[in-house]
Amino acid sequence: MCETCGCGQPDNFTIRMPGEELTDDHNRDHDHEHHHEHEHDDDHKHGDRHKHHHEHEEDHPHGHSYEQSSPTPRMIDISKDILSENNLTAERNRGFFEGRSIICLNLVSAPGSGKTTILEKTINERAKEREIFVIEGDQQSMNDAERIKKTGVPVVQINTGAGCHLDARMVNSAIKRLELSRNSVLFIENVGNLVCPALFDLGETKRVVVMSVTEGEDKPEKYPYMFASSHLCIINKTDLLPYVDFNVEKAMEYARRTNPDLEIILMSAKTGEGMQLWYEWIDKNQ
Ligand SMILES: Nc1nc2c(ncn2[C@@H]2O[C@H](COP(=O)(O)OP(=O)(O)O)[C@@H](O)[C@H]2O)c(=O)[nH]1
Ligand SMILES: [Mg+2]
C-alpha cells in the first residue's frame, strides 16, 4: 500500500497485450520490494528531476490523503524514497530510449480530454512514416489498448488497479513486452489524473499535457505541477469552442504563468486542426 500519496496498491499492476488472458503467474508484478515504510522527514526536497516542492500538513492521517469529508484541502506528500527509487528506474528507461533514438512521449491529462483519440488519429496518419508503439495506462480495462490495437500498431496495457499513476518500473516492465525499434516513437498514455502522474518521471523524452476546452481554462492554476513539468500543452476539442465558455487566451496565459517555456498547440482531434503542428513538434524533438 502506498501510504503517502493514497494511490492504493501501485505494486499490484498488470501488463497485458490485447487478447491475452490475465493469469496471476504471468502478469502480476509480485516480487517488488516495498520501500514504503519510511520516516517522515522535514526535508521535503526530493530527487525528482522536475523538483516539485510541497507544503506538508504535519498531522495528516497516514493512509488516504484524499478524504472526501475533509473540510480542508490537503496537499500530497510523496516521500523521498519512493521518488528516488522511481527516478533511478526512470533514468534507466531514458538511457534505453536514448540509445535507440526512440522518442518517448508521456501523455498526461484529466480523464476524457482526448488522449486516446489523438493517438488513434496520429497513428492513422503517421504510422506509415514512423514506427509507433503504445503503452496504455488505466486503472482497469483493456478498452484503450483495444482501440489502439485496431490501428495496427503494437500496444500493451498497464492496469494500475487502485493506483492513480504510472511509474517508471511499470514502464520498464512494459517495454520488455514491446520490441521497440530504433528511431521509433513510443507513446505512453498515462492514467487520467492531473495530480500524481506529475510527480513520477517515467524516463520519457518529453511530457505532453492535454487539456480540453470543456474542462475550463483554469486547469493550469489548479494543477500547476503537471503544467510546470510538461514540455507541450495540447488544448484539445477546439471544435467545441462555439458551445462552451472557454477563454483560450486566458488558458494560455495561465499555462505560461506556470511554465514560461511551455509550448502550446490548439487542436481538434475531431476536425484535424493542429494535427500538423503536433507532427512537426514530434519530428523536431526526435
Ligand atoms: N468534439 C470533440 N470530441 C473529442 C475530441 N477528442 C476527443 N473527443 C471525444 O472525447 C471523449 C474522450 O476521448 P478519449 O480519447 O477517450 O479521452 P482520454 O480519456 O483522454 O483518452 C470521446 O468521446 C472522444 O470522441 C475533439 O477534438 N473534439
Ligand atoms: Mg484514453
XYZ file of C-alpha atoms and ligand atoms in Angstrom:
315
model
C 0.000 0.000 0.000
C 1.404 3.325 -0.971
C 0.672 5.214 2.189
C 1.963 8.585 1.259
C 0.066 9.551 -1.848
C -3.053 7.491 -1.278
C -2.685 5.670 -4.565
C -3.855 2.345 -3.247
C -1.624 -0.515 -4.250
C 0.597 0.549 -7.106
C 2.661 -2.650 -6.793
C -0.230 -4.759 -7.887
C -0.223 -3.715 -11.504
C -0.780 -5.960 -14.513
C 0.579 -5.805 -18.026
C -1.273 -7.388 -20.927
C -1.401 -7.286 -24.657
C -4.882 -7.208 -26.228
C -6.342 -10.725 -26.437
C -4.045 -12.040 -23.720
C -5.635 -13.815 -20.752
C -4.889 -12.446 -17.341
C -3.089 -15.109 -15.357
C -1.804 -14.476 -11.896
C 1.565 -16.056 -12.562
C 2.463 -14.193 -15.698
C 1.038 -10.795 -15.412
C 1.014 -9.630 -11.874
C 4.088 -7.996 -10.544
C 4.596 -9.664 -7.157
C 8.218 -9.573 -6.323
C 8.674 -5.917 -5.715
C 10.361 -4.870 -2.556
C 8.304 -2.432 -0.600
C 10.019 0.774 0.303
C 7.058 2.424 1.784
C 7.927 2.168 5.413
C 9.801 5.310 5.988
C 10.036 8.023 8.489
C 8.615 11.353 7.678
C 11.255 13.894 7.346
C 11.100 17.632 7.404
C 13.290 17.926 4.362
C 10.808 17.896 1.516
C 13.268 18.238 -1.281
C 13.389 15.127 -3.354
C 15.351 13.853 -6.267
C 12.644 14.384 -8.829
C 14.024 15.922 -11.952
C 11.200 18.437 -12.007
C 11.814 19.467 -8.392
C 8.330 19.902 -7.047
C 8.066 21.165 -3.534
C 5.046 20.544 -1.382
C 3.702 22.061 1.720
C 3.114 19.287 4.205
C 0.386 19.045 6.764
C 2.227 17.570 9.681
C -0.770 15.956 11.301
C -2.367 14.327 8.318
C -3.597 10.818 8.941
C -1.449 8.321 7.120
C -3.299 6.217 4.631
C -5.654 8.108 2.399
C -4.673 11.643 1.552
C -7.951 12.266 -0.198
C -10.677 12.293 2.363
C -13.847 13.426 0.773
C -15.321 14.614 4.027
C -12.259 16.642 4.909
C -13.154 20.336 5.115
C -9.618 21.499 4.358
C -7.810 20.819 1.097
C -4.822 18.553 1.618
C -1.551 18.637 -0.216
C 0.086 15.365 -1.063
C 3.384 14.394 0.464
C 5.324 11.943 -1.665
C 8.227 10.527 0.252
C 11.795 10.845 -0.933
C 12.442 7.118 -1.016
C 9.585 6.289 -3.370
C 10.520 9.071 -5.745
C 14.249 8.478 -5.694
C 13.734 4.789 -6.429
C 11.415 5.788 -9.247
C 13.953 8.248 -10.601
C 16.674 5.598 -10.790
C 14.444 3.380 -12.917
C 13.330 6.369 -14.976
C 16.957 7.135 -15.825
C 17.453 3.524 -16.953
C 14.394 3.844 -19.178
C 15.684 7.147 -20.542
C 19.059 5.616 -21.366
C 17.316 2.754 -23.156
C 15.339 5.223 -25.279
C 18.327 7.458 -25.997
C 20.486 4.514 -27.015
C 17.945 3.593 -29.674
C 16.997 7.147 -30.721
C 13.456 6.481 -29.575
C 11.307 9.470 -28.724
C 9.114 8.580 -25.769
C 6.167 10.894 -25.117
C 4.229 10.683 -21.855
C 0.660 11.930 -22.395
C -0.996 13.158 -19.230
C -4.404 14.722 -18.706
C -7.679 14.565 -16.843
C -9.876 11.662 -17.963
C -11.641 12.255 -21.257
C -9.627 15.138 -22.667
C -8.883 13.146 -25.812
C -5.542 11.355 -25.368
C -6.602 8.091 -26.992
C -8.387 9.908 -29.812
C -5.263 11.977 -30.507
C -3.192 8.776 -30.548
C -5.599 6.998 -32.907
C -5.508 9.865 -35.362
C -1.741 10.289 -35.054
C -1.163 6.595 -35.724
C -3.581 6.534 -38.650
C -1.866 9.492 -40.247
C 1.770 8.884 -39.317
C 2.449 5.187 -38.802
C 3.426 4.739 -42.430
C 6.315 7.161 -41.984
C 7.340 6.355 -38.405
C 7.189 3.148 -36.424
C 4.892 3.762 -33.481
C 4.430 1.809 -30.240
C 1.965 2.490 -27.444
C 1.792 1.799 -23.720
C -1.682 2.373 -22.321
C -2.244 3.122 -18.645
C -5.584 2.883 -16.894
C -6.756 1.653 -13.528
C -8.783 -1.089 -15.188
C -9.970 -2.395 -18.560
C -8.338 -3.106 -21.891
C -10.532 -0.542 -23.668
C -7.839 1.860 -24.791
C -5.419 -0.925 -25.776
C -8.204 -2.468 -27.879
C -8.794 0.916 -29.570
C -5.084 1.244 -30.343
C -4.826 -2.370 -31.498
C -7.359 -1.593 -34.240
C -4.884 0.895 -35.720
C -2.427 -1.981 -36.160
C 0.478 -0.806 -34.012
C 1.931 -2.821 -31.096
C 0.351 -1.912 -27.777
C 0.449 -3.085 -24.168
C -1.968 -2.166 -21.439
C -0.857 -1.492 -17.893
C -3.669 -1.699 -15.368
C -2.691 0.015 -12.166
C -5.536 -1.408 -10.049
C -6.096 1.128 -7.301
C -3.050 3.136 -8.397
C -3.633 6.549 -9.925
C -0.449 6.960 -11.972
C 2.111 5.028 -13.974
C 5.579 4.752 -12.520
C 8.944 4.081 -14.113
C 9.025 0.436 -13.049
C 5.709 -0.299 -14.736
C 7.038 1.267 -17.928
C 10.275 -0.702 -17.580
C 8.250 -3.920 -17.413
C 6.013 -2.876 -20.305
C 8.874 -2.066 -22.683
C 10.126 -5.624 -22.235
C 6.889 -6.749 -23.895
C 7.313 -4.450 -26.894
C 10.095 -4.966 -29.382
C 10.856 -1.313 -29.802
C 12.783 -0.462 -32.927
C 15.355 2.270 -33.434
C 14.079 5.750 -34.346
C 10.541 4.839 -33.378
C 8.010 6.812 -31.361
C 6.731 5.374 -28.096
C 3.581 6.973 -26.755
C 2.665 6.377 -23.139
C -0.908 7.259 -22.263
C -0.839 7.841 -18.532
C -3.741 7.273 -16.145
C -6.234 10.150 -16.455
C -5.292 12.289 -13.482
C -3.689 15.718 -13.273
C -2.139 15.175 -9.828
C 0.085 12.149 -9.117
C 1.426 11.493 -12.655
C 3.141 14.889 -12.389
C 5.496 13.501 -9.752
C 6.529 10.290 -11.468
C 9.227 10.579 -14.093
C 8.853 7.607 -16.444
C 12.079 8.303 -18.341
C 10.123 9.938 -21.122
C 11.806 12.222 -23.621
C 9.050 14.808 -23.288
C 5.862 15.177 -21.306
C 2.704 16.316 -23.058
C -0.235 17.617 -21.040
C -3.594 17.552 -22.797
C -6.464 19.743 -21.650
C -9.747 20.158 -23.449
C -11.941 23.200 -23.812
C -14.750 21.513 -21.883
C -12.627 21.408 -18.719
C -12.367 25.141 -18.029
C -9.392 27.380 -18.653
C -8.180 27.425 -15.055
C -6.714 23.893 -15.001
C -3.097 25.166 -15.092
C -3.779 27.276 -11.996
C -5.385 24.354 -10.165
C -2.824 21.709 -11.168
C 0.398 23.694 -11.548
C 2.791 20.779 -11.044
C 1.507 18.997 -14.094
C 1.834 22.052 -16.302
C 5.194 23.025 -14.788
C 6.654 19.599 -15.556
C 5.347 19.361 -19.125
C 7.046 20.445 -22.314
C 3.986 20.743 -24.526
C 0.371 21.582 -23.760
C -2.286 20.484 -26.222
C -5.586 22.339 -25.877
C -7.939 19.837 -27.494
C -11.564 19.891 -28.725
C -11.324 23.372 -30.233
C -14.267 22.375 -32.462
C -16.406 22.801 -29.314
C -15.294 26.395 -28.630
C -18.519 27.912 -30.041
C -20.533 25.951 -27.486
C -18.538 26.410 -24.277
C -17.302 29.321 -22.195
C -13.601 28.732 -22.579
C -11.244 31.658 -22.937
C -8.282 30.401 -24.990
C -6.167 33.491 -24.273
C -6.663 33.095 -20.526
C -5.907 29.368 -20.667
C -2.642 30.078 -22.465
C -1.784 32.857 -20.032
C -2.412 30.599 -17.010
C -0.374 27.795 -18.568
C 2.570 30.069 -19.379
C 2.436 31.681 -15.946
C 3.025 28.201 -14.502
C 5.642 27.335 -17.077
C 7.059 30.095 -19.323
C 8.767 27.507 -21.563
C 5.609 25.513 -22.222
C 4.794 25.145 -25.906
C 1.095 25.166 -26.734
C -0.828 23.670 -29.645
C -4.538 24.267 -30.211
C -6.035 21.080 -31.551
C -9.197 19.325 -32.551
C -8.575 15.621 -32.906
C -12.042 15.533 -34.423
C -11.559 18.046 -37.268
C -7.785 17.698 -37.575
C -6.964 21.276 -36.562
C -3.457 21.474 -35.129
C -2.505 17.894 -36.008
C 0.147 19.025 -38.483
C 1.765 21.246 -35.828
C 1.749 18.255 -33.480
C 3.533 16.049 -36.030
C 6.110 18.766 -36.640
C 6.638 19.099 -32.896
C 7.245 15.331 -32.587
C 9.701 15.395 -35.507
C 11.664 18.304 -34.119
C 12.068 16.513 -30.783
C 13.366 13.277 -32.232
N -15.708 17.211 -30.030
C -14.567 16.570 -29.796
N -14.569 15.431 -29.076
C -13.386 14.819 -28.878
C -12.152 15.307 -29.387
N -11.162 14.489 -28.992
C -11.747 13.510 -28.270
N -13.086 13.694 -28.208
C -14.070 12.849 -27.511
O -13.833 12.933 -26.106
C -14.163 11.690 -25.487
C -12.968 11.193 -24.678
O -11.899 10.928 -25.575
P -10.720 9.925 -25.237
O -9.783 9.967 -26.393
O -11.256 8.604 -24.821
O -10.067 10.649 -23.963
P -8.938 10.145 -22.950
O -9.648 9.666 -21.721
O -8.096 11.353 -22.647
O -8.169 9.076 -23.644
C -14.549 10.742 -26.609
O -15.954 10.713 -26.693
C -13.942 11.385 -27.846
O -14.658 11.079 -29.027
C -12.197 16.515 -30.151
O -11.190 17.046 -30.636
N -13.421 17.100 -30.308
Mg -7.764 7.088 -23.030
